[in-house]
mmCIF file with all atom_site columns, C-alpha atoms in Angstrom:
data_model
loop_
_atom_site.group_PDB
_atom_site.id
_atom_site.type_symbol
_atom_site.label_atom_id
_atom_site.label_alt_id
_atom_site.label_comp_id
_atom_site.label_asym_id
_atom_site.label_entity_id
_atom_site.label_seq_id
_atom_site.pdbx_PDB_ins_code
_atom_site.Cartn_x
_atom_site.Cartn_y
_atom_site.Cartn_z
_atom_site.occupancy
_atom_site.B_iso_or_equiv
_atom_site.pdbx_formal_charge
_atom_site.auth_seq_id
_atom_site.auth_comp_id
_atom_site.auth_asym_id
_atom_site.auth_atom_id
_atom_site.pdbx_PDB_model_num
ATOM 1   C CA . UNK A 1 1   ? -0.049 0.136  0.096  1.00 0.00 ? 22  UNK A CA 1
ATOM 2   C CA . UNK A 1 2   ? 1.696  3.651  -0.725 1.00 0.00 ? 23  UNK A CA 1
ATOM 3   C CA . UNK A 1 3   ? 0.413  6.831  0.499  1.00 0.00 ? 24  UNK A CA 1
ATOM 4   C CA . UNK A 1 4   ? 1.414  9.601  -1.444 1.00 0.00 ? 25  UNK A CA 1
ATOM 5   C CA . UNK A 1 5   ? 2.009  13.043 -1.443 1.00 0.00 ? 26  UNK A CA 1
ATOM 6   C CA . UNK A 1 6   ? 2.532  15.632 -3.560 1.00 0.00 ? 27  UNK A CA 1
ATOM 7   C CA . UNK A 1 7   ? 5.775  15.806 -5.548 1.00 0.00 ? 28  UNK A CA 1
ATOM 8   C CA . UNK A 1 8   ? 7.899  14.168 -7.982 1.00 0.00 ? 29  UNK A CA 1
ATOM 9   C CA . UNK A 1 9   ? 7.843  10.467 -7.603 1.00 0.00 ? 30  UNK A CA 1
ATOM 10  C CA . UNK A 1 10  ? 11.651 8.688  -7.986 1.00 0.00 ? 31  UNK A CA 1
ATOM 11  C CA . UNK A 1 11  ? 12.380 5.147  -7.339 1.00 0.00 ? 32  UNK A CA 1
ATOM 12  C CA . UNK A 1 12  ? 15.414 3.834  -6.368 1.00 0.00 ? 33  UNK A CA 1
ATOM 13  C CA . UNK A 1 13  ? 16.723 0.120  -5.916 1.00 0.00 ? 34  UNK A CA 1
ATOM 14  C CA . UNK A 1 14  ? 18.697 -0.451 -2.632 1.00 0.00 ? 35  UNK A CA 1
ATOM 15  C CA . UNK A 1 15  ? 19.740 -2.801 -0.247 1.00 0.00 ? 36  UNK A CA 1
ATOM 16  C CA . UNK A 1 16  ? 21.555 -3.386 2.324  1.00 0.00 ? 37  UNK A CA 1
ATOM 17  C CA . UNK A 1 17  ? 24.157 -1.124 3.437  1.00 0.00 ? 38  UNK A CA 1
ATOM 18  C CA . UNK A 1 18  ? 23.806 1.421  0.112  1.00 0.00 ? 39  UNK A CA 1
ATOM 19  C CA . UNK A 1 19  ? 25.042 4.590  1.496  1.00 0.00 ? 40  UNK A CA 1
ATOM 20  C CA . UNK A 1 20  ? 22.661 7.805  0.011  1.00 0.00 ? 41  UNK A CA 1
ATOM 21  C CA . UNK A 1 21  ? 25.102 10.985 -0.472 1.00 0.00 ? 42  UNK A CA 1
ATOM 22  C CA . UNK A 1 22  ? 24.395 14.895 -0.451 1.00 0.00 ? 43  UNK A CA 1
ATOM 23  C CA . UNK A 1 23  ? 20.595 13.736 0.282  1.00 0.00 ? 44  UNK A CA 1
ATOM 24  C CA . UNK A 1 24  ? 18.763 16.958 0.475  1.00 0.00 ? 45  UNK A CA 1
ATOM 25  C CA . UNK A 1 25  ? 15.816 15.889 2.591  1.00 0.00 ? 46  UNK A CA 1
ATOM 26  C CA . UNK A 1 26  ? 16.276 15.937 6.493  1.00 0.00 ? 47  UNK A CA 1
ATOM 27  C CA . UNK A 1 27  ? 15.015 12.382 6.435  1.00 0.00 ? 48  UNK A CA 1
ATOM 28  C CA . UNK A 1 28  ? 17.020 9.270  5.957  1.00 0.00 ? 49  UNK A CA 1
ATOM 29  C CA . UNK A 1 29  ? 15.891 5.891  6.461  1.00 0.00 ? 50  UNK A CA 1
ATOM 30  C CA . UNK A 1 30  ? 15.395 2.051  7.338  1.00 0.00 ? 51  UNK A CA 1
ATOM 31  C CA . UNK A 1 31  ? 12.480 0.410  5.286  1.00 0.00 ? 52  UNK A CA 1
ATOM 32  C CA . UNK A 1 32  ? 11.737 -3.135 6.695  1.00 0.00 ? 53  UNK A CA 1
ATOM 33  C CA . UNK A 1 33  ? 15.441 -4.367 6.589  1.00 0.00 ? 54  UNK A CA 1
ATOM 34  C CA . UNK A 1 34  ? 17.384 -1.944 3.718  1.00 0.00 ? 55  UNK A CA 1
ATOM 35  C CA . UNK A 1 35  ? 19.362 0.378  5.741  1.00 0.00 ? 56  UNK A CA 1
ATOM 36  C CA . UNK A 1 36  ? 20.072 3.363  3.891  1.00 0.00 ? 57  UNK A CA 1
ATOM 37  C CA . UNK A 1 37  ? 22.789 6.528  5.486  1.00 0.00 ? 58  UNK A CA 1
ATOM 38  C CA . UNK A 1 38  ? 22.525 10.007 4.563  1.00 0.00 ? 59  UNK A CA 1
ATOM 39  C CA . UNK A 1 39  ? 24.866 12.217 4.868  1.00 0.00 ? 60  UNK A CA 1
ATOM 40  C CA . UNK A 1 40  ? 24.565 16.107 4.396  1.00 0.00 ? 61  UNK A CA 1
ATOM 41  C CA . UNK A 1 41  ? 25.778 18.761 6.030  1.00 0.00 ? 62  UNK A CA 1
ATOM 42  C CA . UNK A 1 42  ? 23.247 19.295 8.671  1.00 0.00 ? 63  UNK A CA 1
ATOM 43  C CA . UNK A 1 43  ? 22.629 15.836 9.268  1.00 0.00 ? 64  UNK A CA 1
ATOM 44  C CA . UNK A 1 44  ? 23.946 12.443 9.305  1.00 0.00 ? 65  UNK A CA 1
ATOM 45  C CA . UNK A 1 45  ? 22.439 9.076  11.087 1.00 0.00 ? 66  UNK A CA 1
ATOM 46  C CA . UNK A 1 46  ? 19.980 6.578  10.340 1.00 0.00 ? 67  UNK A CA 1
ATOM 47  C CA . UNK A 1 47  ? 16.561 6.927  9.944  1.00 0.00 ? 68  UNK A CA 1
ATOM 48  C CA . UNK A 1 48  ? 13.885 4.001  10.935 1.00 0.00 ? 69  UNK A CA 1
ATOM 49  C CA . UNK A 1 49  ? 10.438 3.093  10.805 1.00 0.00 ? 70  UNK A CA 1
ATOM 50  C CA . UNK A 1 50  ? 8.551  3.171  13.715 1.00 0.00 ? 71  UNK A CA 1
ATOM 51  C CA . UNK A 1 51  ? 5.162  3.303  12.355 1.00 0.00 ? 72  UNK A CA 1
ATOM 52  C CA . UNK A 1 52  ? 2.853  3.495  9.543  1.00 0.00 ? 73  UNK A CA 1
ATOM 53  C CA . UNK A 1 53  ? 3.076  7.131  9.379  1.00 0.00 ? 74  UNK A CA 1
ATOM 54  C CA . UNK A 1 54  ? 6.319  8.047  11.301 1.00 0.00 ? 75  UNK A CA 1
ATOM 55  C CA . UNK A 1 55  ? 9.793  8.038  11.160 1.00 0.00 ? 76  UNK A CA 1
ATOM 56  C CA . UNK A 1 56  ? 12.651 8.616  13.299 1.00 0.00 ? 77  UNK A CA 1
ATOM 57  C CA . UNK A 1 57  ? 16.208 9.741  12.719 1.00 0.00 ? 78  UNK A CA 1
ATOM 58  C CA . UNK A 1 58  ? 19.260 10.279 15.247 1.00 0.00 ? 79  UNK A CA 1
ATOM 59  C CA . UNK A 1 59  ? 21.139 13.054 14.889 1.00 0.00 ? 80  UNK A CA 1
ATOM 60  C CA . UNK A 1 60  ? 25.126 13.833 15.518 1.00 0.00 ? 81  UNK A CA 1
ATOM 61  C CA . UNK A 1 61  ? 24.134 14.994 18.417 1.00 0.00 ? 82  UNK A CA 1
ATOM 62  C CA . UNK A 1 62  ? 22.239 11.931 19.835 1.00 0.00 ? 83  UNK A CA 1
ATOM 63  C CA . UNK A 1 63  ? 18.867 13.772 19.757 1.00 0.00 ? 84  UNK A CA 1
ATOM 64  C CA . UNK A 1 64  ? 15.895 11.355 18.184 1.00 0.00 ? 85  UNK A CA 1
ATOM 65  C CA . UNK A 1 65  ? 14.058 13.254 16.132 1.00 0.00 ? 86  UNK A CA 1
ATOM 66  C CA . UNK A 1 66  ? 10.407 11.933 15.034 1.00 0.00 ? 87  UNK A CA 1
ATOM 67  C CA . UNK A 1 67  ? 8.691  13.255 12.020 1.00 0.00 ? 88  UNK A CA 1
ATOM 68  C CA . UNK A 1 68  ? 5.753  12.047 8.917  1.00 0.00 ? 89  UNK A CA 1
ATOM 69  C CA . UNK A 1 69  ? 7.074  8.901  6.585  1.00 0.00 ? 90  UNK A CA 1
ATOM 70  C CA . UNK A 1 70  ? 5.229  10.593 3.741  1.00 0.00 ? 91  UNK A CA 1
ATOM 71  C CA . UNK A 1 71  ? 9.380  11.118 2.191  1.00 0.00 ? 92  UNK A CA 1
ATOM 72  C CA . UNK A 1 72  ? 9.224  7.360  1.465  1.00 0.00 ? 93  UNK A CA 1
ATOM 73  C CA . UNK A 1 73  ? 7.089  4.491  -0.311 1.00 0.00 ? 94  UNK A CA 1
ATOM 74  C CA . UNK A 1 74  ? 7.447  1.006  -0.221 1.00 0.00 ? 95  UNK A CA 1
ATOM 75  C CA . UNK A 1 75  ? 6.885  -0.993 -3.031 1.00 0.00 ? 96  UNK A CA 1
ATOM 76  C CA . UNK A 1 76  ? 5.649  -4.471 -1.489 1.00 0.00 ? 97  UNK A CA 1
ATOM 77  C CA . UNK A 1 77  ? 5.379  -6.614 -4.852 1.00 0.00 ? 98  UNK A CA 1
ATOM 78  C CA . UNK A 1 78  ? 9.195  -5.192 -5.540 1.00 0.00 ? 99  UNK A CA 1
ATOM 79  C CA . UNK A 1 79  ? 10.804 -5.325 -1.428 1.00 0.00 ? 100 UNK A CA 1
ATOM 80  C CA . UNK A 1 80  ? 13.697 -3.349 -1.468 1.00 0.00 ? 101 UNK A CA 1
ATOM 81  C CA . UNK A 1 81  ? 12.663 -0.152 -3.741 1.00 0.00 ? 102 UNK A CA 1
ATOM 82  C CA . UNK A 1 82  ? 11.859 2.653  -1.900 1.00 0.00 ? 103 UNK A CA 1
ATOM 83  C CA . UNK A 1 83  ? 10.413 5.333  -3.865 1.00 0.00 ? 104 UNK A CA 1
ATOM 84  C CA . UNK A 1 84  ? 10.839 8.750  -2.636 1.00 0.00 ? 105 UNK A CA 1
ATOM 85  C CA . UNK A 1 85  ? 7.754  10.876 -3.209 1.00 0.00 ? 106 UNK A CA 1
ATOM 86  C CA . UNK A 1 86  ? 9.679  14.399 -2.708 1.00 0.00 ? 107 UNK A CA 1
ATOM 87  C CA . UNK A 1 87  ? 9.806  17.460 -4.582 1.00 0.00 ? 108 UNK A CA 1
ATOM 88  C CA . UNK A 1 88  ? 12.360 17.273 -7.088 1.00 0.00 ? 109 UNK A CA 1
ATOM 89  C CA . UNK A 1 89  ? 13.413 20.581 -5.740 1.00 0.00 ? 110 UNK A CA 1
ATOM 90  C CA . UNK A 1 90  ? 14.051 18.835 -2.711 1.00 0.00 ? 111 UNK A CA 1
ATOM 91  C CA . UNK A 1 91  ? 16.206 15.745 -3.214 1.00 0.00 ? 112 UNK A CA 1
ATOM 92  C CA . UNK A 1 92  ? 19.206 15.669 -4.718 1.00 0.00 ? 113 UNK A CA 1
ATOM 93  C CA . UNK A 1 93  ? 20.736 12.330 -4.197 1.00 0.00 ? 114 UNK A CA 1
ATOM 94  C CA . UNK A 1 94  ? 24.075 10.088 -5.548 1.00 0.00 ? 115 UNK A CA 1
ATOM 95  C CA . UNK A 1 95  ? 23.548 6.709  -4.614 1.00 0.00 ? 116 UNK A CA 1
ATOM 96  C CA . UNK A 1 96  ? 27.062 4.112  -4.010 1.00 0.00 ? 117 UNK A CA 1
ATOM 97  C CA . UNK A 1 97  ? 26.023 0.914  -3.447 1.00 0.00 ? 118 UNK A CA 1
ATOM 98  C CA . UNK A 1 98  ? 27.548 -1.191 -1.435 1.00 0.00 ? 119 UNK A CA 1
ATOM 99  C CA . UNK A 1 99  ? 29.215 -5.143 -2.224 1.00 0.00 ? 120 UNK A CA 1
ATOM 100 C CA . UNK A 1 100 ? 25.970 -6.688 -2.353 1.00 0.00 ? 121 UNK A CA 1
#
């Protein structure tokens, strides 16, 4: 089941350990068992799925931040694929695939 928000839909196939760099959005995530690490000038941490509608991220300072899950989607028909539904101007990402 997908929950859409306004903006451009971008799909990216990810796998455990994949690093997402230059993600100009204040969320990074763990979807099921797929871990994504994001590195920006303001935020470095790992975002985990807390519930169907919430995500939590850890800032370098250790402060925990909770935000809506509207920033990403899960395609149940294609496990491991994360759908980033974010306005294009807010998302500029470079994927660095791990050894998988």
